[in-house]
mmCIF file of C-alpha atoms in Angstrom:
data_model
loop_
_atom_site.group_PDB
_atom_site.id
_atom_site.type_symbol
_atom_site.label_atom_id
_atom_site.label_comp_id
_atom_site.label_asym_id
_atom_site.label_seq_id
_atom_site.Cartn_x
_atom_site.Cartn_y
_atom_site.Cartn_z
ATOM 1 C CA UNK A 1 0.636 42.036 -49.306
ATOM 2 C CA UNK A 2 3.399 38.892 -48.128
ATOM 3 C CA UNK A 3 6.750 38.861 -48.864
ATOM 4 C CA UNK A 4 10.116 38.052 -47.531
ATOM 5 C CA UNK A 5 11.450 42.048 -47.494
ATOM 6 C CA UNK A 6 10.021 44.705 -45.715
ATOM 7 C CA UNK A 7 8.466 47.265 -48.301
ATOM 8 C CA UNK A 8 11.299 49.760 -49.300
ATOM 9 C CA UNK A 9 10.753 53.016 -49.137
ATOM 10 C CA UNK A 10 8.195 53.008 -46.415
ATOM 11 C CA UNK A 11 8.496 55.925 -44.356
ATOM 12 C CA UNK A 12 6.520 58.965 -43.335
ATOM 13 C CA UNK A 13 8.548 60.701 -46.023
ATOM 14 C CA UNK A 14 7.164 59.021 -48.706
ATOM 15 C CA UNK A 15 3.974 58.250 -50.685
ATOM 16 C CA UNK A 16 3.833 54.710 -48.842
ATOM 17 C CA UNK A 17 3.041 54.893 -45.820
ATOM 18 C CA UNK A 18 1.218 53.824 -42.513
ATOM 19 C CA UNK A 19 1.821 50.251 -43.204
ATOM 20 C CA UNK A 20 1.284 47.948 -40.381
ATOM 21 C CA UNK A 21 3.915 45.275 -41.171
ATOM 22 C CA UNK A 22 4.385 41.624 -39.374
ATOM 23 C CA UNK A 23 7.248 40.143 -39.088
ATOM 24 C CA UNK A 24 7.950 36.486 -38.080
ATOM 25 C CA UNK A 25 8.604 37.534 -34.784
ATOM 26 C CA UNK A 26 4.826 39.332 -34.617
ATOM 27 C CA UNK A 27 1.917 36.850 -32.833
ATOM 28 C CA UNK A 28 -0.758 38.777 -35.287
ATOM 29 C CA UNK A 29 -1.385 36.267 -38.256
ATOM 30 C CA UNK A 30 1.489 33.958 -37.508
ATOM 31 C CA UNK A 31 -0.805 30.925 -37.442
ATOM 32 C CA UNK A 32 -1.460 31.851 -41.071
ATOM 33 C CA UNK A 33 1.976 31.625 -42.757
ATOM 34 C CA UNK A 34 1.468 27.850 -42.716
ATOM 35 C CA UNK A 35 0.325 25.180 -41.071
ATOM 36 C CA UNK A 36 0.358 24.431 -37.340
ATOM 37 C CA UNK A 37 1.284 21.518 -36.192
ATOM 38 C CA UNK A 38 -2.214 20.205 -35.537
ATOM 39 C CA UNK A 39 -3.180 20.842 -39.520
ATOM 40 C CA UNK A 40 0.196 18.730 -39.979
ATOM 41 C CA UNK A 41 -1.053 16.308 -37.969
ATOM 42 C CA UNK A 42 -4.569 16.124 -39.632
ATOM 43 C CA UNK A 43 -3.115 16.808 -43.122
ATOM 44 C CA UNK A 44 -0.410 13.624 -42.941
ATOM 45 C CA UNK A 45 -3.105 11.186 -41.209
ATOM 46 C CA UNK A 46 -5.540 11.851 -44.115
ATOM 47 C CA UNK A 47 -2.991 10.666 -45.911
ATOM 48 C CA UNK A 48 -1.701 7.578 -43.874
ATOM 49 C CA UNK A 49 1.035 9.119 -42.776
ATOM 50 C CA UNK A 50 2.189 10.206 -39.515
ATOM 51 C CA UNK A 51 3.831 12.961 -37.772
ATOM 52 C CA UNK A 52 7.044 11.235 -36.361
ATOM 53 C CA UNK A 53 10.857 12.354 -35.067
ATOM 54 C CA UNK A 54 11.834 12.081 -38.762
ATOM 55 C CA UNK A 55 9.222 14.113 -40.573
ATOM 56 C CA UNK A 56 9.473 16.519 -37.729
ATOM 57 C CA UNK A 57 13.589 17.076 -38.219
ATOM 58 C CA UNK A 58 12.995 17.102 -42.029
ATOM 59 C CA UNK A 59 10.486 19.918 -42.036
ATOM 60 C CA UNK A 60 9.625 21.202 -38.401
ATOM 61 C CA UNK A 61 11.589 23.827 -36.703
ATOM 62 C CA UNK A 62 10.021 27.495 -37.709
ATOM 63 C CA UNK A 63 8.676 29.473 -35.281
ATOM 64 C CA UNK A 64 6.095 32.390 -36.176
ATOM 65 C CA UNK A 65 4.898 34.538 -33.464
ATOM 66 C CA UNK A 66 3.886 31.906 -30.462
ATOM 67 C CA UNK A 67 3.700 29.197 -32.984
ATOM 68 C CA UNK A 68 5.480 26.415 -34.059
ATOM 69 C CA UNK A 69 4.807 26.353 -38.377
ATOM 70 C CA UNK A 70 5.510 24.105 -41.084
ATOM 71 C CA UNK A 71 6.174 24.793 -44.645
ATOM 72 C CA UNK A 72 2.934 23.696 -46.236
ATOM 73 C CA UNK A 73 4.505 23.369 -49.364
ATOM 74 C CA UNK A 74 6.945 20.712 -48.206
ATOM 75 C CA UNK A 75 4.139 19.051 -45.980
ATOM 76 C CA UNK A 76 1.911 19.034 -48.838
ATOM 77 C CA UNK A 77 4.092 17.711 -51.460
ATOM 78 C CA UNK A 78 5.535 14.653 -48.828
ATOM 79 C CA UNK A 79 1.909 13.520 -48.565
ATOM 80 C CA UNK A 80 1.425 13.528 -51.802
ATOM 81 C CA UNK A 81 4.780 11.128 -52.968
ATOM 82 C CA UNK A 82 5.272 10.125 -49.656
ATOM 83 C CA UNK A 83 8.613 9.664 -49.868
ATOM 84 C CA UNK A 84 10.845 12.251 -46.816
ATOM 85 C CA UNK A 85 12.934 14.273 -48.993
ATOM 86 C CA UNK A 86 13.322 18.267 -49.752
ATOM 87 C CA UNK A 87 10.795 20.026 -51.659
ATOM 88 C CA UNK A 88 11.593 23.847 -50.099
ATOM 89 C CA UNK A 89 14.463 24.140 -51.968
ATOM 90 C CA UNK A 90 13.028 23.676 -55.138
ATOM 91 C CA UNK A 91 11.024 26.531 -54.809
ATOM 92 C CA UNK A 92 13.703 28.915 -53.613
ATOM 93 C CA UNK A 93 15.517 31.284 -55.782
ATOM 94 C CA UNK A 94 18.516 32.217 -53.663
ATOM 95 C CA UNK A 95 20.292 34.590 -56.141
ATOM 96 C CA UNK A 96 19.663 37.552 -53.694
ATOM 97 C CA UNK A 97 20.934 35.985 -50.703
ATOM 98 C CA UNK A 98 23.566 35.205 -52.123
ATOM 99 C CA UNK A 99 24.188 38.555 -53.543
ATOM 100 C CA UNK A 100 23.352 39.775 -50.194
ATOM 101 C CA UNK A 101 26.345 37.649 -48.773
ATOM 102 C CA UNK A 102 28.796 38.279 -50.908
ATOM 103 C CA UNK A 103 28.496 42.165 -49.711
ATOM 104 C CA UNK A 104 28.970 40.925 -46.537
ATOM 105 C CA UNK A 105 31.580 42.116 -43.677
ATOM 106 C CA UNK A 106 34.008 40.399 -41.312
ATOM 107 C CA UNK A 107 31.568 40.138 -38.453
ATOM 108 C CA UNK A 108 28.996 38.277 -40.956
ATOM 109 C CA UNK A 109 31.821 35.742 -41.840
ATOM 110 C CA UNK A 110 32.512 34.555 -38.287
ATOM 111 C CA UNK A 111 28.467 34.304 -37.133
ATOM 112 C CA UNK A 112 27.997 32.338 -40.408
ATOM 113 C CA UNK A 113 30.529 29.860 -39.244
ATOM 114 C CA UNK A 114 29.589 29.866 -35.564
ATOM 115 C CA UNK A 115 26.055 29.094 -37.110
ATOM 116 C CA UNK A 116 27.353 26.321 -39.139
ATOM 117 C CA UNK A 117 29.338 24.747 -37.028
ATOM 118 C CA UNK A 118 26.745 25.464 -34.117
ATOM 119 C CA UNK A 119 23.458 24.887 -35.588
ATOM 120 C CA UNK A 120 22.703 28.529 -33.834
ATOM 121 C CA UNK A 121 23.643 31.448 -33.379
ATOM 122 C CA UNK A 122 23.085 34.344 -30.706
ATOM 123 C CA UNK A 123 23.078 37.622 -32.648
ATOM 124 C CA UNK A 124 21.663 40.756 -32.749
ATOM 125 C CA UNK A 125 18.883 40.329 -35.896
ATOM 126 C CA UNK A 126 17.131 43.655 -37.667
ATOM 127 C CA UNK A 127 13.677 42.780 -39.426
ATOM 128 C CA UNK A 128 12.433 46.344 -39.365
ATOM 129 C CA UNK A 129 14.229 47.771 -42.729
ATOM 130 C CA UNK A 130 14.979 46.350 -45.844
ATOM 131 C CA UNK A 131 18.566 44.626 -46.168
ATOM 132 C CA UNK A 132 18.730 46.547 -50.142
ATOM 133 C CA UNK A 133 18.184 49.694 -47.939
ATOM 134 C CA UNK A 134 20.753 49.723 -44.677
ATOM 135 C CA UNK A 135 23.365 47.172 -45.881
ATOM 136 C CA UNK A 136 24.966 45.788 -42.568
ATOM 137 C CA UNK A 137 24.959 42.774 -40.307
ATOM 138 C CA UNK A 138 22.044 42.755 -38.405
ATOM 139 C CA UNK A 139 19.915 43.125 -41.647
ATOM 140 C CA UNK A 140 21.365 40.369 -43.266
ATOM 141 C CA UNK A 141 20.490 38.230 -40.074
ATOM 142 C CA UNK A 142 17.064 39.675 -40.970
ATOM 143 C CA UNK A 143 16.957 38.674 -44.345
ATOM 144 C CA UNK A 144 18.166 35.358 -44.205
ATOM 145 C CA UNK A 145 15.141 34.825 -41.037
ATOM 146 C CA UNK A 146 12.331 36.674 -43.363
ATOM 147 C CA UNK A 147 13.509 34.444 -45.688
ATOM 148 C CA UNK A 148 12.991 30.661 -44.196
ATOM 149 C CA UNK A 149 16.309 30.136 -44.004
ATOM 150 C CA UNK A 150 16.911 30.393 -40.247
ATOM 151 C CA UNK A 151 14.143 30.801 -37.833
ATOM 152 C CA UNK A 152 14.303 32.939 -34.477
ATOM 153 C CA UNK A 153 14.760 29.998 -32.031
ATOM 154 C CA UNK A 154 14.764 31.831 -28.817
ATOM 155 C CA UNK A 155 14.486 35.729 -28.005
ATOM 156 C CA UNK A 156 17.237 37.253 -25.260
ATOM 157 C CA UNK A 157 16.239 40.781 -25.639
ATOM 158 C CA UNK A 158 13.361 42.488 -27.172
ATOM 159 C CA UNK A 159 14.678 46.140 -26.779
ATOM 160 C CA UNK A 160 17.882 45.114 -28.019
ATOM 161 C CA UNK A 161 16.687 43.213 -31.234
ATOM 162 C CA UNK A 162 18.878 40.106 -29.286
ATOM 163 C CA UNK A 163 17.546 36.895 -30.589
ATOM 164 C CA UNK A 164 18.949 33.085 -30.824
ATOM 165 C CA UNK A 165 18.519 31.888 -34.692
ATOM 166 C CA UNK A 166 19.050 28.565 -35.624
ATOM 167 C CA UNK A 167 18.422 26.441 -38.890
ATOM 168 C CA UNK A 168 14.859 25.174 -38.907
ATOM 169 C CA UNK A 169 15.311 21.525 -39.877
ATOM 170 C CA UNK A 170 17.503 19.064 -42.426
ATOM 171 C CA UNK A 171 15.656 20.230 -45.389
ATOM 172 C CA UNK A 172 17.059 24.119 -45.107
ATOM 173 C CA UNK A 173 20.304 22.751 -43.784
ATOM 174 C CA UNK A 174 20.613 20.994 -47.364
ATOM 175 C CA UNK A 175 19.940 24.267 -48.682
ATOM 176 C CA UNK A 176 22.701 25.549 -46.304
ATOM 177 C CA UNK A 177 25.373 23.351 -48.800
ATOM 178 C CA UNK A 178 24.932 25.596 -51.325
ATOM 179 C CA UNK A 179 25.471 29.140 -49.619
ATOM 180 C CA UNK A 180 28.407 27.829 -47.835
ATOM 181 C CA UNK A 181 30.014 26.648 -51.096
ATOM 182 C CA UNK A 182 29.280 30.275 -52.793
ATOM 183 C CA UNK A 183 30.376 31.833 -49.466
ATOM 184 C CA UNK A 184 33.695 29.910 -49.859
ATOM 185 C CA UNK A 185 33.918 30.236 -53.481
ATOM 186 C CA UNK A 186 34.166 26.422 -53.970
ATOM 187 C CA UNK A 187 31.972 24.275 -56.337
ATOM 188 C CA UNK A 188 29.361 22.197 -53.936
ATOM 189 C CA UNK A 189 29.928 19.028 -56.259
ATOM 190 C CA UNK A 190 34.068 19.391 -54.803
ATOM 191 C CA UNK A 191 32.620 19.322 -51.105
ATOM 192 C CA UNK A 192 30.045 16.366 -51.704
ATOM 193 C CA UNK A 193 32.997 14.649 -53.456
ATOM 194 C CA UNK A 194 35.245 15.718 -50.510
ATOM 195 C CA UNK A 195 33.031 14.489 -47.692
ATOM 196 C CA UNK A 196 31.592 11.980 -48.947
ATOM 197 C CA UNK A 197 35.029 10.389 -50.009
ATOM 198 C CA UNK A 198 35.727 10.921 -45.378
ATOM 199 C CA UNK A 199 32.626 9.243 -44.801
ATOM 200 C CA UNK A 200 33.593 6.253 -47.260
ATOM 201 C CA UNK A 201 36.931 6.376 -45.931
ATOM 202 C CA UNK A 202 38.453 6.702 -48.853
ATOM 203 C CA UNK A 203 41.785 8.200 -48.054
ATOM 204 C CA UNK A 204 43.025 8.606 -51.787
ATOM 205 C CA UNK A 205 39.958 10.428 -53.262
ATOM 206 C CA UNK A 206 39.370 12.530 -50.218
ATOM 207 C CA UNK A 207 43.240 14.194 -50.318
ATOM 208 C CA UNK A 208 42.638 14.608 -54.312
ATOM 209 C CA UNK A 209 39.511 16.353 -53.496
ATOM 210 C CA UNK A 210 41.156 18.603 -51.006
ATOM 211 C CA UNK A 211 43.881 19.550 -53.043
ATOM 212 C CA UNK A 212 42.094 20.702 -55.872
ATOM 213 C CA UNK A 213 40.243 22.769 -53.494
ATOM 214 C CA UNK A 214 43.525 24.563 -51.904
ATOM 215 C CA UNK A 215 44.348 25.259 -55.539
ATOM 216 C CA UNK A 216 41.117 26.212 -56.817
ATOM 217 C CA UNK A 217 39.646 28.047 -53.734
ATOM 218 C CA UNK A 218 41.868 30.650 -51.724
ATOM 219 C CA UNK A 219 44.545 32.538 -52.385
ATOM 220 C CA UNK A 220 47.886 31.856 -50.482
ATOM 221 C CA UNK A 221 47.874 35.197 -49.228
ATOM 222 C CA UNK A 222 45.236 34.597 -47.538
ATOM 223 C CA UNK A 223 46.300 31.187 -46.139
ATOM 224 C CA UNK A 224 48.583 32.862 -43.987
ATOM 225 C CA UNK A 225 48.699 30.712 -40.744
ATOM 226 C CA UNK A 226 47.193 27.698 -39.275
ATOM 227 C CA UNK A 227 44.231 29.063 -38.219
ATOM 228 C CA UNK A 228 43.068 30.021 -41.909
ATOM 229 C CA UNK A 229 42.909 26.243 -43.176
ATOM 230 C CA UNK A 230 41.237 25.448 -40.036
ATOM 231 C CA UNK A 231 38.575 27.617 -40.516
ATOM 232 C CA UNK A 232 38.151 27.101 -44.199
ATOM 233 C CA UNK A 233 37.483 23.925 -43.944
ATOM 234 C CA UNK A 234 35.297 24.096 -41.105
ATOM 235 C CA UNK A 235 32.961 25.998 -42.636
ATOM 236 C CA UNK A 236 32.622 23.321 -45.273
ATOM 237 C CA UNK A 237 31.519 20.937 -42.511
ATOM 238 C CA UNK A 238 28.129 22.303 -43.089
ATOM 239 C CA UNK A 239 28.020 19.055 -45.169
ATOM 240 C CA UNK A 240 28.665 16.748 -42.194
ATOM 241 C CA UNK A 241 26.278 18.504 -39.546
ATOM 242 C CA UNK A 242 23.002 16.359 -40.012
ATOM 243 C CA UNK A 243 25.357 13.494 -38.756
ATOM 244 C CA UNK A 244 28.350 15.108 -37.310
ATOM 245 C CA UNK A 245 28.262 16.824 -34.467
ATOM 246 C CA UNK A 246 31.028 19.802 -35.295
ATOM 247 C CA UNK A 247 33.723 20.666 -32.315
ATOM 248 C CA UNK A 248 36.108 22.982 -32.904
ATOM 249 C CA UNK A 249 38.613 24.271 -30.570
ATOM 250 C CA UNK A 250 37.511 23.091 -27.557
ATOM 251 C CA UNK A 251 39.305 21.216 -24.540
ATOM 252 C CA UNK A 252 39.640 17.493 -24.930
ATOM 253 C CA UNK A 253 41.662 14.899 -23.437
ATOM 254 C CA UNK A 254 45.011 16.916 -22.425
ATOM 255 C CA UNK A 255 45.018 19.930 -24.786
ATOM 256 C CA UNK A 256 42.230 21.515 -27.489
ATOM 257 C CA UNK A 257 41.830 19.771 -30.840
ATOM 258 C CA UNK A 258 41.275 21.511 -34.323
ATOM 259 C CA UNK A 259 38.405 19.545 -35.030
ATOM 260 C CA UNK A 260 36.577 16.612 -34.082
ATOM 261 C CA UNK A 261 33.567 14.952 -36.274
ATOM 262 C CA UNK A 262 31.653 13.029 -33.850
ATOM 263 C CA UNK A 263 29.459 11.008 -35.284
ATOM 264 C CA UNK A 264 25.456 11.098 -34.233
ATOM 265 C CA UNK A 265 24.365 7.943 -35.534
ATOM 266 C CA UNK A 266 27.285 5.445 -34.344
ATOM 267 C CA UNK A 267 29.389 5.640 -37.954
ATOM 268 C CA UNK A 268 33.154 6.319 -37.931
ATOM 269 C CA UNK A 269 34.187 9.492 -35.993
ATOM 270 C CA UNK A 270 36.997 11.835 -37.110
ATOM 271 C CA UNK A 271 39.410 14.149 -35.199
ATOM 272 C CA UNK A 272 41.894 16.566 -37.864
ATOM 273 C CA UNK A 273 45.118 17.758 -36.801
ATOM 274 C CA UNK A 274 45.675 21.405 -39.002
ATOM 275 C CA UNK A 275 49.780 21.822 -39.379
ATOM 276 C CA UNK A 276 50.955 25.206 -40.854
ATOM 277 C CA UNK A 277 54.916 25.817 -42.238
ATOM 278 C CA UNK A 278 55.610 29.211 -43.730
ATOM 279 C CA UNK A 279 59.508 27.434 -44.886
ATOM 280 C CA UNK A 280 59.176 25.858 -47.983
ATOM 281 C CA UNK A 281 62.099 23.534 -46.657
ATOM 282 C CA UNK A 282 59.873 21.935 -44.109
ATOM 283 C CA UNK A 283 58.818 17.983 -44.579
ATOM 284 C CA UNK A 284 55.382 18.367 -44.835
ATOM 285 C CA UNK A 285 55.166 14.881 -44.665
ATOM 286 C CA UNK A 286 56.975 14.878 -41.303
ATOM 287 C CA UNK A 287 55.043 17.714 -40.067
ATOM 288 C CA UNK A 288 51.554 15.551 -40.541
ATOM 289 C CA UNK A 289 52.502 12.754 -38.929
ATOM 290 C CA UNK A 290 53.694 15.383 -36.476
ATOM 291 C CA UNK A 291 50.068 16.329 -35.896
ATOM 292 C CA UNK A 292 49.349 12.519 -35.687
ATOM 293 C CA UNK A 293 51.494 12.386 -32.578
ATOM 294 C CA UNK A 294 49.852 15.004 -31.031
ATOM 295 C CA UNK A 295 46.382 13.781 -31.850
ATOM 296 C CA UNK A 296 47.402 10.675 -29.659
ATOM 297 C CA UNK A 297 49.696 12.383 -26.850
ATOM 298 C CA UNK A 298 46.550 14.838 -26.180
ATOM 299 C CA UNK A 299 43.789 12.011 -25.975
ATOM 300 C CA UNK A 300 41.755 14.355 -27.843
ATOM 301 C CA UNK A 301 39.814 10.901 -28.756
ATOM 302 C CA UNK A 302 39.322 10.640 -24.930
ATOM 303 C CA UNK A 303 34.819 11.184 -25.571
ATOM 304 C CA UNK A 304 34.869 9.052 -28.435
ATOM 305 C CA UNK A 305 33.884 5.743 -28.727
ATOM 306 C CA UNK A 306 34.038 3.102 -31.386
ATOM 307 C CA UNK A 307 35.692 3.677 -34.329
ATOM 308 C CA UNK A 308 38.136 6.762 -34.917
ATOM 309 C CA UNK A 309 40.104 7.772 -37.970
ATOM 310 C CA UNK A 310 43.079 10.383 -36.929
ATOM 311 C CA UNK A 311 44.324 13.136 -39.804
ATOM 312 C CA UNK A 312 46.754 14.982 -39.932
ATOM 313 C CA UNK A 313 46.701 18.182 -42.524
ATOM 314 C CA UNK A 314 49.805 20.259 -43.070
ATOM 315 C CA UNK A 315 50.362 22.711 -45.201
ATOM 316 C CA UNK A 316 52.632 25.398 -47.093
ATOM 317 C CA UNK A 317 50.679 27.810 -48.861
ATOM 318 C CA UNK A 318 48.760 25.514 -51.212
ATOM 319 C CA UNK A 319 50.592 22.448 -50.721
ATOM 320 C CA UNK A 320 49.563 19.985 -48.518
ATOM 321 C CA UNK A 321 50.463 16.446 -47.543
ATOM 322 C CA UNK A 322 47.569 14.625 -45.611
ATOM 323 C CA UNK A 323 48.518 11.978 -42.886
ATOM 324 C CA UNK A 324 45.658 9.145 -42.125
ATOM 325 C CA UNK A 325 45.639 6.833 -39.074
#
């Protein structure tokens, strides 16, 4: 028997029992769950194709046991149409991740956007009971692995179930779009719209976008600082990670920026200010450009090169004026 859930039920207590069960982490059968990279290799040349850097960050990245594995499926169907683009998540039905997810607890919330922003995460991960049975954490971590959607990248402690997971490739991370716009209750046509209206620098669609997002997506109690925008809309940058690399809060220039999109393949890079008023008397207006001024005091464009666009977000519940330099 396969699947991606460890039987239910299975216990000494029951009428199922004595099952030998391997997991993804397991070296028994691993070179079975799909195809090595050698019968990838062999598979795409029979085909005239070749196993190059871009096929390999499209669908490489799993690791089974001692062995590196690629989604036949995927494989399979690129040398068929030849043409590099996602087949895996055509096949997926991700209504019980998501349901999984939305049970999810605090400490869930801030691994999945460590892991977005990240690429990887270290966590503890549980593959030894069913996620439907012990509801927590470490078997959603479990679930989401069992389940192709992260792989176990590197393994810090056995005895402690301590692993590094990570999202395989680009074709999962696509898939990735979708959970984080059901994990932030926002439609994933909004956040295309949004991005792709940063990447086209177009300064008037992407502040439409955003506000109908503020209104549409949180509620102001729960946009209660700074910090809560910032984070919001950082875990929407799972749209931006195949060319972005994502830093948040960390020491630049002469202080610690909110965020900086640096770009990976020499496009436009971005650095955004986040500006929080609880006094509905405050120039909001002011208060960007505010975060404009500190963009450039701070040098927090200081390991950038080329081209840089500078915004400044501030906000009063869900109001927001957007500043663009």
């Amino acid at each position: 028997m396969t699947g991606i859930q460890r039987v239910a039920k299975e216990n000494i207590f029951s009428d199922l029992n004595n099952l030998v069960v391997c997991t993804v982490k397991d070296p028994e059968y691993s070179q079975y769950f799909g195809f090595t990279e050698e019968e990838t290799k062999q598979t795409l040349e029979y085909y005239d194709l070749s196993l190059n850097d871009e096929v390999k960050s499209m669908y490489d990245g799993y690791h089974f046991g001692e062995h590196d594995i690629y989604n036949p499926w995927s494989i399979l169907n690129y040398a068929s149409r030849k043409v590099l683009e996602p087949y895996w998540v055509n096949t997926s039905s991700n209504t019980m991740i998501k349901k999984a997810i939305s049970s999810s607890d605090e400490a869930f919330e801030r691994g999945y956007e460590e892991l977005i922003r990240n690429g990887k995460l270290e966590t503890t991960v549980k593959m030894d009971t069913s996620f439907f049975e012990v509801n927590n954490t470490e078997n959603l971590w479990g679930l989401l692995v069992n389940a192709g959607y992260l792989t176990l990248h590197k393994t810090i402690s056995i005895q402690d179930s301590l692993y590094i997971i990570k999202i395989p490739n680009q074709e999962v991370q696509l898939e990735f779009r979708k959970l984080t716009a059901y994990h932030l209750k926002a439609t994933e046509t909004d956040l295309t719209v949004l991005f792709n209206s940063l990447k086209r620098c177009r300064k008037e669609d992407f502040e439409d976008r955003y506000r109908k997002i503020l209104l549409t997506l949180p509620s102001y109690h729960d946009l209660k600082d700074e910090n809560s925008y910032h984070m919001m809309l950082l875990g929407m940058c799972a749209w931006l990670s195949s060319e972005y690399e994502v830093i948040s809060n960390r020491e630049v220039g002469k202080g610690r920026c909110d965020i900086i999109l640096k770009s990976k393949k020499n496009q436009i890079s971005y650095i955004l200010e986040f500006k929080y008023t609880n006094d509905s008397s405050v120039d909001l207006k002011q208060l960007a450009k505010s975060a404009i001024d500190q963009i450039n005091s701070r040098r927090y464009d200081s390991d950038l090169s080329g081209t840089v666009i500078r915004i400044g977000l501030a906000h009063y519940q869900k109001n927001v004026e957007i500043e663009w330099q």
